[in-house]
């Protein structure tokens, strides 16, 4: 067993937010030298609306991390992981396979936010063709969001990416609304940073003649913010910027879903990876 390879993989798991709980079972799996294997781990996350009272509910994530052995060396690679989210008040699961290289090394927490329907910004390296044919790489900030309304033949949801050229100006989107307290530059900077991280932020918003607490989340596709009431119902712009009265948008009865989460859950395609799996998927070790 290559001890340097093991140490690198253990550091990678810690960096991605899986901690050190898998260190022992990872070493045991590599010692047996299979061509590929999977390790399972469960983690819990407190929904944003319950941060002040975690006893109200907890979201559960299950991850299966997939490793494979190099063809010409006795070293292993972490190739991908499968993430499954079960909300505190839902029997339905939201599932996604994250390829580390293709999906820009999304962490466990980032995958949780994406499966909740949130958008987040992450700096990634892109290749540029320089003069003389020399390939160069530059780091750019990119917004990511899963389209949970559709899935491909393997059950995966498309990952939407919004590059700087798309023109989403988060500062301008925040300035569109009369949030209280953002006159302080440091507080505004903290709010912008939280939204870029894919967090749901609570702020008081002036609606008509009074202030009401609302949740806000970045919406890069529409180049705006998504606003929600304390009970996580969507608030439309015309009720804030138009009539000045706070009215929330309720889903029509025929489309009403049996659960609500961090955000009003997107319409999740009822198609999951295990419906397409077949054949030997390699050794699995759960924990």
Tab-separated table of C-alpha atoms in Angstrom:
chain	number	residue	atom	x	y	z
A	1	UNK	CA	0.000	0.000	0.000
A	2	UNK	CA	1.315	3.422	-0.984
A	3	UNK	CA	1.286	5.426	2.254
A	4	UNK	CA	1.661	8.742	0.425
A	5	UNK	CA	-1.340	7.919	-1.749
A	6	UNK	CA	-3.381	7.011	1.351
A	7	UNK	CA	-2.412	10.251	3.092
A	8	UNK	CA	-3.352	12.265	0.001
A	9	UNK	CA	-6.776	10.600	-0.221
A	10	UNK	CA	-7.423	11.162	3.475
A	11	UNK	CA	-6.573	14.854	3.102
A	12	UNK	CA	-8.850	15.046	0.070
A	13	UNK	CA	-11.773	13.592	2.028
A	14	UNK	CA	-11.190	16.092	4.828
A	15	UNK	CA	-10.935	18.991	2.344
A	16	UNK	CA	-14.215	17.979	0.718
A	17	UNK	CA	-15.992	18.070	4.066
A	18	UNK	CA	-16.155	14.351	4.895
A	19	UNK	CA	-13.830	14.694	7.860
A	20	UNK	CA	-11.664	11.845	9.138
A	21	UNK	CA	-14.310	9.242	9.970
A	22	UNK	CA	-13.489	7.225	6.839
A	23	UNK	CA	-9.717	7.143	7.358
A	24	UNK	CA	-9.581	3.675	8.906
A	25	UNK	CA	-11.992	1.993	6.502
A	26	UNK	CA	-10.266	3.699	3.555
A	27	UNK	CA	-6.913	2.230	4.585
A	28	UNK	CA	-8.506	-1.199	5.029
A	29	UNK	CA	-10.100	-1.062	1.576
A	30	UNK	CA	-6.870	-0.020	-0.163
A	31	UNK	CA	-4.947	-2.752	1.651
A	32	UNK	CA	-7.117	-5.375	-0.067
A	33	UNK	CA	-6.140	-3.850	-3.474
A	34	UNK	CA	-9.491	-4.111	-5.336
A	35	UNK	CA	-9.820	-2.515	-8.756
A	36	UNK	CA	-12.561	-0.269	-7.409
A	37	UNK	CA	-14.553	0.203	-4.231
A	38	UNK	CA	-17.081	2.552	-2.614
A	39	UNK	CA	-17.326	3.947	0.896
A	40	UNK	CA	-20.552	5.193	2.456
A	41	UNK	CA	-21.004	7.968	4.983
A	42	UNK	CA	-23.996	9.802	6.468
A	43	UNK	CA	-24.041	13.459	7.473
A	44	UNK	CA	-26.687	15.758	8.935
A	45	UNK	CA	-27.340	19.409	8.128
A	46	UNK	CA	-29.506	21.920	9.962
A	47	UNK	CA	-31.845	23.807	7.581
A	48	UNK	CA	-31.291	27.556	7.490
A	49	UNK	CA	-34.722	28.352	8.888
A	50	UNK	CA	-34.015	26.159	11.946
A	51	UNK	CA	-30.552	27.493	12.838
A	52	UNK	CA	-31.923	29.162	15.967
A	53	UNK	CA	-33.833	26.007	16.969
A	54	UNK	CA	-32.225	22.841	15.505
A	55	UNK	CA	-34.724	20.667	17.348
A	56	UNK	CA	-37.359	21.499	14.724
A	57	UNK	CA	-35.774	19.351	12.034
A	58	UNK	CA	-32.583	18.044	10.457
A	59	UNK	CA	-31.756	17.163	6.847
A	60	UNK	CA	-29.987	13.874	6.147
A	61	UNK	CA	-27.369	13.328	3.448
A	62	UNK	CA	-25.948	9.981	2.387
A	63	UNK	CA	-22.784	9.878	0.301
A	64	UNK	CA	-21.222	6.999	-1.594
A	65	UNK	CA	-17.641	7.808	-2.539
A	66	UNK	CA	-16.242	5.914	-5.523
A	67	UNK	CA	-12.550	5.000	-5.759
A	68	UNK	CA	-10.631	3.238	-8.508
A	69	UNK	CA	-7.124	1.865	-8.918
A	70	UNK	CA	-4.743	3.258	-11.530
A	71	UNK	CA	-4.086	0.908	-14.454
A	72	UNK	CA	-0.321	1.180	-14.345
A	73	UNK	CA	0.427	1.955	-10.685
A	74	UNK	CA	-0.523	0.845	-7.200
A	75	UNK	CA	-2.362	4.093	-6.381
A	76	UNK	CA	-6.023	4.994	-6.030
A	77	UNK	CA	-8.142	7.968	-7.067
A	78	UNK	CA	-11.376	9.407	-5.725
A	79	UNK	CA	-13.358	9.775	-8.943
A	80	UNK	CA	-16.875	10.729	-7.881
A	81	UNK	CA	-19.487	10.530	-5.198
A	82	UNK	CA	-23.223	9.975	-5.154
A	83	UNK	CA	-25.169	12.365	-2.903
A	84	UNK	CA	-28.681	11.656	-1.653
A	85	UNK	CA	-30.646	14.277	0.272
A	86	UNK	CA	-33.654	13.485	2.441
A	87	UNK	CA	-35.347	16.545	3.893
A	88	UNK	CA	-36.538	16.625	7.477
A	89	UNK	CA	-40.186	16.511	6.393
A	90	UNK	CA	-40.061	14.515	3.170
A	91	UNK	CA	-40.079	10.859	2.227
A	92	UNK	CA	-38.724	11.703	-1.235
A	93	UNK	CA	-35.001	11.792	-1.956
A	94	UNK	CA	-33.083	14.117	-4.258
A	95	UNK	CA	-30.060	12.401	-5.815
A	96	UNK	CA	-27.065	13.523	-7.845
A	97	UNK	CA	-23.763	11.998	-8.966
A	98	UNK	CA	-20.889	14.468	-8.670
A	99	UNK	CA	-17.784	13.823	-10.773
A	100	UNK	CA	-14.871	15.521	-9.016
A	101	UNK	CA	-13.163	16.885	-12.121
A	102	UNK	CA	-16.252	17.544	-14.228
A	103	UNK	CA	-18.123	19.249	-11.386
A	104	UNK	CA	-15.135	21.248	-10.107
A	105	UNK	CA	-14.611	19.337	-6.855
A	106	UNK	CA	-17.878	20.220	-5.158
A	107	UNK	CA	-17.652	19.718	-1.402
A	108	UNK	CA	-20.191	17.820	0.685
A	109	UNK	CA	-21.734	21.082	1.929
A	110	UNK	CA	-21.864	22.538	-1.575
A	111	UNK	CA	-23.632	19.435	-2.869
A	112	UNK	CA	-26.176	19.786	-0.052
A	113	UNK	CA	-26.890	23.388	-1.021
A	114	UNK	CA	-27.244	22.487	-4.705
A	115	UNK	CA	-29.633	19.635	-3.916
A	116	UNK	CA	-31.697	22.096	-1.851
A	117	UNK	CA	-32.158	24.150	-5.037
A	118	UNK	CA	-29.760	26.944	-4.086
A	119	UNK	CA	-27.199	28.605	-6.357
A	120	UNK	CA	-23.581	29.131	-5.344
A	121	UNK	CA	-20.495	30.766	-6.772
A	122	UNK	CA	-17.172	28.985	-6.974
A	123	UNK	CA	-13.854	29.995	-8.494
A	124	UNK	CA	-12.635	27.512	-11.092
A	125	UNK	CA	-9.730	27.265	-13.503
A	126	UNK	CA	-10.440	27.483	-17.225
A	127	UNK	CA	-8.085	26.868	-20.107
A	128	UNK	CA	-7.046	29.700	-22.390
A	129	UNK	CA	-5.216	29.304	-25.671
A	130	UNK	CA	-2.351	31.783	-25.692
A	131	UNK	CA	-0.323	32.885	-28.673
A	132	UNK	CA	2.101	30.293	-29.923
A	133	UNK	CA	-0.236	27.449	-28.979
A	134	UNK	CA	0.726	27.523	-25.299
A	135	UNK	CA	-2.150	26.561	-23.032
A	136	UNK	CA	-2.722	28.780	-20.005
A	137	UNK	CA	-5.166	28.523	-17.113
A	138	UNK	CA	-6.947	31.374	-15.394
A	139	UNK	CA	-9.263	31.437	-12.376
A	140	UNK	CA	-12.760	32.840	-12.856
A	141	UNK	CA	-15.844	33.013	-10.562
A	142	UNK	CA	-18.711	30.869	-11.868
A	143	UNK	CA	-22.249	30.423	-10.551
A	144	UNK	CA	-23.578	26.862	-10.285
A	145	UNK	CA	-27.156	25.612	-10.021
A	146	UNK	CA	-28.705	22.188	-10.555
A	147	UNK	CA	-31.778	21.952	-12.755
A	148	UNK	CA	-33.755	19.591	-10.527
A	149	UNK	CA	-36.792	19.673	-12.812
A	150	UNK	CA	-35.227	17.282	-15.343
A	151	UNK	CA	-32.834	14.336	-15.358
A	152	UNK	CA	-30.836	12.426	-17.954
A	153	UNK	CA	-30.944	8.704	-18.691
A	154	UNK	CA	-28.684	7.993	-15.717
A	155	UNK	CA	-30.839	9.993	-13.307
A	156	UNK	CA	-28.470	12.958	-13.096
A	157	UNK	CA	-29.703	16.550	-13.127
A	158	UNK	CA	-28.013	19.063	-15.481
A	159	UNK	CA	-25.557	21.433	-13.841
A	160	UNK	CA	-26.101	25.001	-15.059
A	161	UNK	CA	-23.034	27.257	-15.067
A	162	UNK	CA	-23.147	31.047	-15.354
A	163	UNK	CA	-19.817	32.646	-16.255
A	164	UNK	CA	-18.965	36.336	-15.719
A	165	UNK	CA	-19.919	37.103	-19.314
A	166	UNK	CA	-23.508	36.120	-18.507
A	167	UNK	CA	-23.797	39.428	-16.660
A	168	UNK	CA	-25.183	38.548	-13.230
A	169	UNK	CA	-24.447	41.489	-10.904
A	170	UNK	CA	-25.230	40.346	-7.363
A	171	UNK	CA	-24.560	43.767	-5.787
A	172	UNK	CA	-27.034	45.362	-8.165
A	173	UNK	CA	-29.599	42.656	-7.436
A	174	UNK	CA	-29.327	43.345	-3.699
A	175	UNK	CA	-29.554	47.127	-4.211
A	176	UNK	CA	-32.861	46.658	-6.011
A	177	UNK	CA	-34.640	46.092	-2.676
A	178	UNK	CA	-34.955	48.271	0.427
A	179	UNK	CA	-33.249	45.937	2.905
A	180	UNK	CA	-32.591	47.485	6.304
A	181	UNK	CA	-29.099	47.595	7.767
A	182	UNK	CA	-27.159	47.388	4.539
A	183	UNK	CA	-26.079	50.996	4.847
A	184	UNK	CA	-23.135	49.546	6.757
A	185	UNK	CA	-20.599	48.506	4.060
A	186	UNK	CA	-19.214	45.678	6.209
A	187	UNK	CA	-22.641	44.164	6.772
A	188	UNK	CA	-23.488	44.430	3.088
A	189	UNK	CA	-20.208	42.764	2.179
A	190	UNK	CA	-20.995	39.927	4.597
A	191	UNK	CA	-24.443	39.456	3.022
A	192	UNK	CA	-22.985	39.394	-0.503
A	193	UNK	CA	-20.374	36.878	0.594
A	194	UNK	CA	-23.008	34.627	2.182
A	195	UNK	CA	-25.126	34.705	-0.981
A	196	UNK	CA	-22.092	33.814	-3.098
A	197	UNK	CA	-21.473	30.832	-0.827
A	198	UNK	CA	-24.989	29.621	-1.598
A	199	UNK	CA	-26.473	30.504	1.772
A	200	UNK	CA	-30.004	31.588	2.503
A	201	UNK	CA	-29.840	35.011	4.208
A	202	UNK	CA	-32.445	36.577	6.495
A	203	UNK	CA	-32.882	40.354	6.376
A	204	UNK	CA	-35.594	42.877	7.262
A	205	UNK	CA	-37.195	44.306	4.116
A	206	UNK	CA	-39.296	47.460	3.902
A	207	UNK	CA	-42.617	46.537	2.323
A	208	UNK	CA	-45.055	49.411	2.211
A	209	UNK	CA	-44.987	51.209	5.552
A	210	UNK	CA	-43.480	48.410	7.624
A	211	UNK	CA	-40.516	46.068	7.781
A	212	UNK	CA	-40.875	42.325	7.465
A	213	UNK	CA	-38.209	39.630	7.872
A	214	UNK	CA	-37.572	37.796	4.604
A	215	UNK	CA	-35.166	35.181	3.311
A	216	UNK	CA	-33.172	35.873	0.174
A	217	UNK	CA	-31.143	33.671	-2.154
A	218	UNK	CA	-29.136	34.373	-5.294
A	219	UNK	CA	-30.802	33.648	-8.638
A	220	UNK	CA	-28.098	33.988	-11.310
A	221	UNK	CA	-30.262	32.630	-14.127
A	222	UNK	CA	-32.838	35.422	-13.725
A	223	UNK	CA	-30.139	37.925	-12.659
A	224	UNK	CA	-32.031	38.760	-9.491
A	225	UNK	CA	-32.782	37.501	-5.976
A	226	UNK	CA	-35.357	34.987	-4.827
A	227	UNK	CA	-37.299	36.277	-1.820
A	228	UNK	CA	-39.271	34.180	0.679
A	229	UNK	CA	-41.424	34.851	3.710
A	230	UNK	CA	-40.634	33.362	7.133
A	231	UNK	CA	-42.735	30.316	6.253
A	232	UNK	CA	-40.773	29.901	3.011
A	233	UNK	CA	-43.430	31.089	0.561
A	234	UNK	CA	-42.187	32.966	-2.504
A	235	UNK	CA	-42.717	36.747	-2.465
A	236	UNK	CA	-43.288	38.343	-5.848
A	237	UNK	CA	-41.687	41.607	-6.874
A	238	UNK	CA	-44.985	43.310	-7.678
A	239	UNK	CA	-46.025	43.012	-4.036
A	240	UNK	CA	-42.794	44.666	-2.906
A	241	UNK	CA	-42.039	47.207	-5.608
A	242	UNK	CA	-45.596	47.663	-6.835
A	243	UNK	CA	-48.515	47.549	-4.452
A	244	UNK	CA	-46.290	47.769	-1.390
A	245	UNK	CA	-48.204	44.982	0.334
A	246	UNK	CA	-46.642	41.706	1.362
A	247	UNK	CA	-48.453	38.864	-0.296
A	248	UNK	CA	-46.898	35.485	-0.817
A	249	UNK	CA	-47.380	33.272	-3.781
A	250	UNK	CA	-49.088	29.999	-2.852
A	251	UNK	CA	-48.745	27.026	-5.197
A	252	UNK	CA	-51.996	25.944	-6.869
A	253	UNK	CA	-53.634	22.982	-5.110
A	254	UNK	CA	-53.061	20.553	-7.970
A	255	UNK	CA	-49.328	21.244	-7.944
A	256	UNK	CA	-48.842	21.476	-4.201
A	257	UNK	CA	-46.122	19.146	-3.001
A	258	UNK	CA	-46.115	17.271	0.276
A	259	UNK	CA	-42.929	18.874	1.555
A	260	UNK	CA	-41.227	22.215	1.960
A	261	UNK	CA	-37.568	22.713	2.742
A	262	UNK	CA	-34.876	25.316	2.868
A	263	UNK	CA	-36.447	26.679	-0.281
A	264	UNK	CA	-39.782	25.833	-1.850
A	265	UNK	CA	-38.489	22.615	-3.423
A	266	UNK	CA	-38.072	22.584	-7.203
A	267	UNK	CA	-40.017	20.055	-9.189
A	268	UNK	CA	-37.719	17.054	-8.922
A	269	UNK	CA	-37.760	14.586	-11.787
A	270	UNK	CA	-39.002	11.249	-10.491
A	271	UNK	CA	-36.081	9.358	-11.931
A	272	UNK	CA	-33.245	8.122	-9.811
A	273	UNK	CA	-29.861	6.562	-10.590
A	274	UNK	CA	-30.645	3.140	-9.157
A	275	UNK	CA	-33.394	2.732	-11.768
A	276	UNK	CA	-30.677	2.593	-14.427
A	277	UNK	CA	-27.928	0.739	-12.576
A	278	UNK	CA	-26.908	-2.690	-13.654
A	279	UNK	CA	-23.971	-4.997	-13.404
A	280	UNK	CA	-21.225	-5.092	-10.813
A	281	UNK	CA	-20.690	-1.698	-9.206
A	282	UNK	CA	-17.613	-2.844	-7.241
A	283	UNK	CA	-17.117	-3.449	-3.535
A	284	UNK	CA	-19.085	-1.270	-1.167
A	285	UNK	CA	-18.247	-0.493	2.406
A	286	UNK	CA	-20.786	1.346	4.514
A	287	UNK	CA	-20.285	3.305	7.647
